[in-house]
Amino acid sequence: MGIKAVGMISGGLDSTIAACLMQRLGIEVLGVNFSTGFCLTDHQRLIANFSPADSKRRAKKLRNEALRAGSDLRFPVEIIDISAEYLPVVTNPKYGYGSAMNPCIDCRIFMLSRARKYMEEVGGSFVFTGEVLGQRPMTQHRNTLALIARQSGLGGLLIRPLSAKLLSPTIPEKEGWVKRNDLLDVHGRGRTTQMELAQAWGIDDYPQPAGGCCFLTDHNFARRLKDLLDHRPHAELHHQDFVLLKIGRHMRLSDRTKLILGRDQGENEYIERFLSAYPQIKPDSIPGPTGVFQGTPLSVDIELAAGIAAHFTAPASQERVTFSISGLNDPYTIGAHPLPPERIEPFRL
């Protein structure tokens, strides 16, 4: 039987080239992709489902690139949902955060430890990634790459084929499963070598490099996440709390209450369909944002929320807007004039 290897596949250029290289060296590739719940494209794909016209227009942009890469190169890719078990990595990272709330080192260790488990389940001999020495500032320095390999439990069973000639020999090389001379010596942030290989190997459909699609590297999302961690005990956090961070405009009304307003039809329908257990605010008879409350809003919070929501419902006028309030005992209506932008800004997250 041939050698099987588990590849961490994002569908980006680097992991696609790494997988293709392994195949060209006679290795059977088994792809794995971990869904953390913090992928921007996954969320956009979900919201687009509630806006059919938008969904068709953005179908290629929002496709699952890992599955696309597997299909193009004819190897299986299994997507594994790790969102629930991943939360402690986000809330309490041993190695800290990057420039936003991105626990990149802890994330990489966690994913590779799960890849090791998957390797054992499917009978793989080693794990490979598309990582490149010196490409990313937090996780791809030489010492950090070694730390991640060690802490994940893979050690020498982890190979980075794109930069392998610049790194210490791994078990696959020592055992002769792959020849070191057949591996690459790519380093740095440029993608010229990878793009040349893609052209030579007939790989012409891949996303343009854009620094990944992780919400946790986004500073606006990070501000919302920090607010959540500041206002909720970590032990009480649930996956749904993190889902809510991805949608709408967020307004911290008080220490006890936050308002989230949908920004478009897709988000409004998502709120109405999936967040019906939360108190909601919605324009009574005209188009506008559907809002959801997190926490326990008092009357003063609801009055403030109505003024904010009115601004996004009728921003060009000062007409009074009527809203329906649901999810708090008996439904009722409340009217409010739009608040000016300068009154809203202090509440915005």
Short mmCIF file of C-alpha atoms in Angstrom, two decimals:
data_model
loop_
_atom_site.label_atom_id
_atom_site.label_comp_id
_atom_site.label_asym_id
_atom_site.label_seq_id
_atom_site.Cartn_x
_atom_site.Cartn_y
_atom_site.Cartn_z
CA MET A 1 0.00 0.00 0.00
CA GLY A 2 1.10 3.56 -0.68
CA ILE A 3 1.76 6.27 1.87
CA LYS A 4 -1.24 8.37 2.93
CA ALA A 5 -0.89 11.89 4.31
CA VAL A 6 -3.43 14.24 5.82
CA GLY A 7 -3.30 17.73 4.35
CA MET A 8 -4.60 20.84 6.09
CA ILE A 9 -6.50 22.31 3.16
CA SER A 10 -7.89 25.84 3.03
CA GLY A 11 -8.17 25.91 -0.75
CA GLY A 12 -5.81 28.86 -0.96
CA LEU A 13 -2.83 28.86 -3.28
CA ASP A 14 -0.29 27.57 -0.76
CA SER A 15 -2.25 24.58 0.53
CA THR A 16 -3.30 23.71 -3.02
CA ILE A 17 0.32 23.72 -4.22
CA ALA A 18 1.37 21.66 -1.18
CA ALA A 19 -1.32 19.05 -1.91
CA CYS A 20 -0.44 18.90 -5.60
CA LEU A 21 3.25 18.48 -4.76
CA MET A 22 2.47 15.60 -2.42
CA GLN A 23 0.43 13.92 -5.15
CA ARG A 24 3.24 14.37 -7.66
CA LEU A 25 5.55 12.61 -5.19
CA GLY A 26 3.23 9.61 -5.05
CA ILE A 27 1.53 10.40 -1.74
CA GLU A 28 -2.20 9.74 -1.35
CA VAL A 29 -3.70 12.97 -0.04
CA LEU A 30 -6.58 13.06 2.45
CA GLY A 31 -7.68 16.64 2.96
CA VAL A 32 -9.14 18.04 6.13
CA ASN A 33 -10.60 21.47 6.78
CA PHE A 34 -11.66 22.62 10.24
CA SER A 35 -14.65 24.92 10.68
CA THR A 36 -14.05 27.13 13.71
CA GLY A 37 -17.14 29.29 13.29
CA PHE A 38 -14.97 32.35 12.63
CA CYS A 39 -14.59 32.11 8.86
CA LEU A 40 -15.84 35.25 7.12
CA THR A 41 -16.72 33.45 3.89
CA ASP A 42 -18.73 30.76 5.68
CA HIS A 43 -20.79 33.47 7.36
CA GLN A 44 -21.29 35.44 4.13
CA ARG A 45 -22.43 32.25 2.42
CA LEU A 46 -24.98 31.64 5.18
CA ILE A 47 -26.40 35.18 5.07
CA ALA A 48 -26.49 35.16 1.26
CA ASN A 49 -28.89 32.20 1.44
CA PHE A 50 -31.52 34.65 2.72
CA SER A 51 -31.03 36.95 -0.30
CA PRO A 52 -31.44 34.78 -3.44
CA ALA A 53 -30.34 37.44 -5.92
CA ASP A 54 -27.24 38.19 -3.87
CA SER A 55 -26.53 34.48 -3.50
CA LYS A 56 -26.46 33.93 -7.27
CA ARG A 57 -24.30 36.99 -7.90
CA ARG A 58 -21.71 35.91 -5.34
CA ALA A 59 -21.83 32.13 -5.87
CA LYS A 60 -18.20 31.77 -6.97
CA LYS A 61 -16.87 34.26 -4.45
CA LEU A 62 -18.58 32.43 -1.58
CA ARG A 63 -17.88 28.84 -2.59
CA ASN A 64 -16.01 26.52 -0.23
CA GLU A 65 -12.47 26.71 -1.53
CA ALA A 66 -11.26 23.61 0.34
CA LEU A 67 -13.89 21.46 -1.37
CA ARG A 68 -13.13 23.13 -4.70
CA ALA A 69 -9.40 22.34 -4.36
CA GLY A 70 -10.15 18.72 -3.51
CA SER A 71 -12.47 18.41 -6.49
CA ASP A 72 -9.96 19.98 -8.89
CA LEU A 73 -7.06 17.79 -7.71
CA ARG A 74 -9.23 14.70 -7.13
CA PHE A 75 -8.64 14.06 -3.45
CA PRO A 76 -11.23 13.86 -0.66
CA VAL A 77 -11.67 16.74 1.78
CA GLU A 78 -13.52 16.28 5.05
CA ILE A 79 -14.85 19.38 6.77
CA ILE A 80 -14.97 18.98 10.56
CA ASP A 81 -16.93 21.36 12.79
CA ILE A 82 -14.78 22.24 15.81
CA SER A 83 -16.60 25.47 16.69
CA ALA A 84 -17.77 24.43 20.17
CA GLU A 85 -14.44 23.01 21.36
CA TYR A 86 -12.56 25.91 19.78
CA LEU A 87 -14.07 28.62 22.00
CA PRO A 88 -11.55 28.25 24.88
CA VAL A 89 -8.77 28.83 22.35
CA VAL A 90 -10.32 32.23 21.63
CA THR A 91 -11.19 33.25 25.17
CA ASN A 92 -8.02 32.11 26.92
CA PRO A 93 -5.07 31.65 24.55
CA LYS A 94 -1.83 30.49 26.18
CA TYR A 95 0.31 32.36 23.66
CA GLY A 96 -1.78 35.52 23.50
CA TYR A 97 -3.39 37.46 20.67
CA GLY A 98 -2.12 39.07 17.51
CA SER A 99 -2.95 42.64 16.53
CA ALA A 100 -6.69 42.06 17.08
CA MET A 101 -8.24 39.12 18.96
CA ASN A 102 -6.55 36.46 16.86
CA PRO A 103 -4.91 33.69 18.91
CA CYS A 104 -2.91 32.52 15.90
CA ILE A 105 -0.32 30.36 17.65
CA ASP A 106 -2.87 28.63 19.90
CA CYS A 107 -5.17 28.23 16.91
CA ARG A 108 -2.49 26.55 14.85
CA ILE A 109 -1.53 24.22 17.68
CA PHE A 110 -5.17 23.28 18.25
CA MET A 111 -5.90 22.61 14.59
CA LEU A 112 -2.78 20.54 14.08
CA SER A 113 -3.51 18.50 17.20
CA ARG A 114 -6.94 17.76 15.69
CA ALA A 115 -5.25 16.93 12.38
CA ARG A 116 -3.03 14.47 14.26
CA LYS A 117 -6.15 12.82 15.69
CA TYR A 118 -7.71 12.67 12.24
CA MET A 119 -4.48 11.20 10.82
CA GLU A 120 -4.65 8.40 13.37
CA GLU A 121 -8.33 7.75 12.58
CA VAL A 122 -7.82 7.43 8.82
CA GLY A 123 -4.49 5.61 8.90
CA GLY A 124 -2.35 8.45 7.61
CA SER A 125 1.42 8.44 8.01
CA PHE A 126 2.00 12.17 8.45
CA VAL A 127 0.42 15.62 8.20
CA PHE A 128 1.36 18.40 5.78
CA THR A 129 0.38 22.06 5.49
CA GLY A 130 0.86 24.90 3.04
CA GLU A 131 2.75 27.02 5.56
CA VAL A 132 5.65 29.09 4.26
CA LEU A 133 8.63 30.15 6.36
CA GLY A 134 8.49 33.90 7.02
CA GLN A 135 5.16 34.50 5.30
CA ARG A 136 2.97 35.34 8.29
CA PRO A 137 4.25 37.51 11.13
CA MET A 138 2.94 35.57 14.12
CA THR A 139 3.04 31.87 13.27
CA GLN A 140 5.58 31.30 10.52
CA HIS A 141 8.92 32.26 12.02
CA ARG A 142 11.35 29.36 12.31
CA ASN A 143 11.13 29.05 16.11
CA THR A 144 7.34 29.39 16.10
CA LEU A 145 6.93 26.72 13.44
CA ALA A 146 9.01 24.36 15.60
CA LEU A 147 6.99 25.27 18.71
CA ILE A 148 3.70 24.59 16.94
CA ALA A 149 4.88 21.23 15.63
CA ARG A 150 6.03 20.20 19.09
CA GLN A 151 3.00 21.44 21.03
CA SER A 152 0.54 19.87 18.57
CA GLY A 153 2.00 16.44 19.32
CA LEU A 154 3.00 15.90 15.70
CA GLY A 155 6.66 16.79 16.01
CA GLY A 156 8.52 15.24 13.09
CA LEU A 157 5.31 13.91 11.56
CA LEU A 158 4.47 17.44 10.40
CA ILE A 159 5.99 18.55 7.11
CA ARG A 160 5.74 21.94 5.40
CA PRO A 161 6.64 20.95 1.83
CA LEU A 162 6.82 24.50 0.45
CA SER A 163 9.67 25.42 2.84
CA ALA A 164 10.95 21.98 3.82
CA LYS A 165 14.48 22.52 2.44
CA LEU A 166 14.87 25.48 4.81
CA LEU A 167 13.65 23.57 7.87
CA SER A 168 14.94 20.61 9.84
CA PRO A 169 14.40 17.20 8.20
CA THR A 170 11.15 15.53 9.19
CA ILE A 171 10.24 11.88 9.67
CA PRO A 172 8.73 11.56 6.15
CA GLU A 173 12.09 12.69 4.74
CA LYS A 174 14.19 10.53 7.05
CA GLU A 175 12.07 7.46 6.30
CA GLY A 176 12.26 8.05 2.57
CA TRP A 177 8.52 8.55 2.11
CA VAL A 178 9.40 11.78 0.31
CA LYS A 179 12.79 12.92 -0.95
CA ARG A 180 14.07 16.17 0.50
CA ASN A 181 15.44 17.21 -2.90
CA ASP A 182 11.91 17.04 -4.33
CA LEU A 183 10.60 19.54 -1.77
CA LEU A 184 10.76 23.32 -1.98
CA ASP A 185 12.62 26.23 -0.40
CA VAL A 186 9.97 28.95 -0.59
CA HIS A 187 10.17 31.72 2.00
CA GLY A 188 8.80 35.19 2.61
CA ARG A 189 5.56 36.93 1.72
CA GLY A 190 5.83 36.78 -2.07
CA ARG A 191 3.80 34.25 -4.06
CA THR A 192 5.81 34.27 -7.30
CA THR A 193 7.14 30.71 -6.94
CA GLN A 194 3.72 29.33 -6.03
CA MET A 195 2.05 31.10 -8.95
CA GLU A 196 4.69 29.81 -11.36
CA LEU A 197 4.17 26.26 -10.08
CA ALA A 198 0.40 26.65 -10.36
CA GLN A 199 0.76 27.65 -14.00
CA ALA A 200 3.18 24.79 -14.71
CA TRP A 201 0.91 22.24 -13.01
CA GLY A 202 -2.32 23.44 -14.61
CA ILE A 203 -3.78 24.97 -11.45
CA ASP A 204 -5.65 28.04 -12.66
CA ASP A 205 -8.62 28.37 -10.31
CA TYR A 206 -7.71 29.59 -6.84
CA PRO A 207 -8.61 32.63 -4.71
CA GLN A 208 -6.31 35.61 -4.78
CA PRO A 209 -4.15 35.82 -1.63
CA ALA A 210 -5.91 38.13 0.82
CA GLY A 211 -4.55 37.28 4.25
CA GLY A 212 -7.16 34.67 5.10
CA CYS A 213 -10.81 35.04 6.03
CA CYS A 214 -10.71 34.94 9.83
CA PHE A 215 -13.08 37.25 11.71
CA LEU A 216 -10.66 37.32 14.64
CA THR A 217 -8.11 39.37 12.68
CA ASP A 218 -10.70 42.06 11.95
CA HIS A 219 -10.41 44.99 14.36
CA ASN A 220 -14.12 45.82 14.24
CA PHE A 221 -15.02 42.24 15.13
CA ALA A 222 -12.30 42.23 17.79
CA ARG A 223 -13.87 45.28 19.43
CA ARG A 224 -17.20 43.46 19.64
CA LEU A 225 -15.56 40.33 20.99
CA LYS A 226 -13.69 42.27 23.67
CA ASP A 227 -16.97 43.91 24.69
CA LEU A 228 -18.60 40.48 24.99
CA LEU A 229 -15.77 39.13 27.14
CA ASP A 230 -15.92 42.25 29.32
CA HIS A 231 -19.66 41.87 29.97
CA ARG A 232 -20.14 38.11 30.23
CA PRO A 233 -18.41 35.56 32.48
CA HIS A 234 -16.42 33.26 30.23
CA ALA A 235 -18.03 30.18 31.79
CA GLU A 236 -21.45 31.40 30.61
CA LEU A 237 -20.45 31.98 26.99
CA HIS A 238 -22.14 29.89 24.33
CA HIS A 239 -21.42 29.42 20.64
CA GLN A 240 -24.51 31.49 19.81
CA ASP A 241 -22.94 34.51 21.53
CA PHE A 242 -20.12 34.41 19.00
CA VAL A 243 -22.50 33.92 16.08
CA LEU A 244 -24.24 37.16 17.03
CA LEU A 245 -20.96 39.07 16.85
CA LYS A 246 -20.86 38.53 13.09
CA ILE A 247 -24.14 40.14 12.13
CA GLY A 248 -25.56 43.64 12.12
CA ARG A 249 -24.68 46.92 13.77
CA HIS A 250 -23.84 46.51 17.45
CA MET A 251 -24.80 49.10 20.06
CA ARG A 252 -23.83 48.78 23.73
CA LEU A 253 -26.88 50.44 25.35
CA SER A 254 -25.88 49.69 28.95
CA ASP A 255 -23.89 47.20 30.98
CA ARG A 256 -26.92 44.89 30.96
CA THR A 257 -28.05 45.22 27.32
CA LYS A 258 -26.72 45.28 23.78
CA LEU A 259 -28.72 45.98 20.61
CA ILE A 260 -27.93 44.34 17.27
CA LEU A 261 -29.58 45.82 14.15
CA GLY A 262 -29.72 44.00 10.81
CA ARG A 263 -27.99 45.84 7.97
CA ASP A 264 -29.81 44.28 5.03
CA GLN A 265 -32.56 41.85 4.07
CA GLY A 266 -30.39 38.80 4.65
CA GLU A 267 -29.46 39.81 8.19
CA ASN A 268 -33.02 40.88 9.02
CA GLU A 269 -34.39 37.51 7.93
CA TYR A 270 -31.65 35.67 9.80
CA ILE A 271 -32.53 37.55 13.01
CA GLU A 272 -36.25 36.92 12.62
CA ARG A 273 -35.85 33.24 11.80
CA PHE A 274 -33.08 32.07 14.10
CA LEU A 275 -33.08 34.54 16.98
CA SER A 276 -36.77 34.50 17.86
CA ALA A 277 -35.93 33.45 21.43
CA TYR A 278 -34.38 36.89 22.01
CA PRO A 279 -36.36 40.12 22.55
CA GLN A 280 -36.73 41.89 19.20
CA ILE A 281 -37.57 45.33 17.83
CA LYS A 282 -38.93 45.84 14.32
CA PRO A 283 -40.47 48.76 12.36
CA ASP A 284 -44.23 48.40 12.49
CA SER A 285 -45.27 49.38 8.98
CA ILE A 286 -42.25 50.56 6.94
CA PRO A 287 -39.03 48.87 5.79
CA GLY A 288 -36.13 49.05 8.20
CA PRO A 289 -33.78 47.05 10.38
CA THR A 290 -34.90 44.22 12.60
CA GLY A 291 -33.12 44.40 15.94
CA VAL A 292 -32.38 41.87 18.64
CA PHE A 293 -31.51 42.54 22.28
CA GLN A 294 -28.83 40.67 24.17
CA GLY A 295 -29.31 40.82 27.90
CA THR A 296 -32.37 42.05 29.75
CA PRO A 297 -33.47 45.44 28.38
CA LEU A 298 -35.29 47.87 30.64
CA SER A 299 -37.72 50.47 29.33
CA VAL A 300 -34.93 53.05 29.10
CA ASP A 301 -32.91 50.65 26.93
CA ILE A 302 -35.87 50.00 24.65
CA GLU A 303 -36.56 53.73 24.24
CA LEU A 304 -32.92 54.31 23.32
CA ALA A 305 -32.97 51.34 20.94
CA ALA A 306 -36.06 52.72 19.20
CA GLY A 307 -34.37 56.07 18.63
CA ILE A 308 -31.29 54.37 17.19
CA ALA A 309 -33.34 52.02 15.01
CA ALA A 310 -35.43 54.96 13.78
CA HIS A 311 -32.24 56.62 12.53
CA PHE A 312 -31.53 53.65 10.27
CA THR A 313 -35.19 53.34 9.28
CA ALA A 314 -35.83 56.96 8.33
CA PRO A 315 -32.45 58.73 8.32
CA ALA A 316 -33.55 61.51 5.97
CA SER A 317 -36.41 62.72 8.12
CA GLN A 318 -37.36 63.42 11.69
CA GLU A 319 -40.66 61.59 11.41
CA ARG A 320 -41.73 59.47 14.32
CA VAL A 321 -41.34 55.74 13.64
CA THR A 322 -43.43 53.05 15.34
CA PHE A 323 -41.76 49.80 16.37
CA SER A 324 -43.11 46.45 17.50
CA ILE A 325 -41.44 44.97 20.59
CA SER A 326 -41.65 41.21 21.08
CA GLY A 327 -40.13 38.62 23.38
CA LEU A 328 -40.74 40.57 26.61
CA ASN A 329 -43.98 39.35 28.16
CA ASP A 330 -46.78 40.76 25.98
CA PRO A 331 -45.89 42.36 22.61
CA TYR A 332 -46.37 46.12 22.38
CA THR A 333 -45.47 49.11 20.20
CA ILE A 334 -43.32 52.14 20.87
CA GLY A 335 -42.71 55.29 18.84
CA ALA A 336 -39.48 57.24 18.51
CA HIS A 337 -37.88 60.01 16.48
CA PRO A 338 -34.56 59.22 14.79
CA LEU A 339 -31.54 60.09 16.90
CA PRO A 340 -28.83 62.15 15.18
CA PRO A 341 -25.52 60.42 14.35
CA GLU A 342 -23.61 62.17 17.13
CA ARG A 343 -26.03 60.73 19.70
CA ILE A 344 -25.63 57.22 18.30
CA GLU A 345 -21.87 57.06 17.90
CA PRO A 346 -20.99 56.65 21.62
CA PHE A 347 -23.02 53.42 21.72
CA ARG A 348 -21.57 51.87 18.57
CA LEU A 349 -19.20 48.89 18.82
#
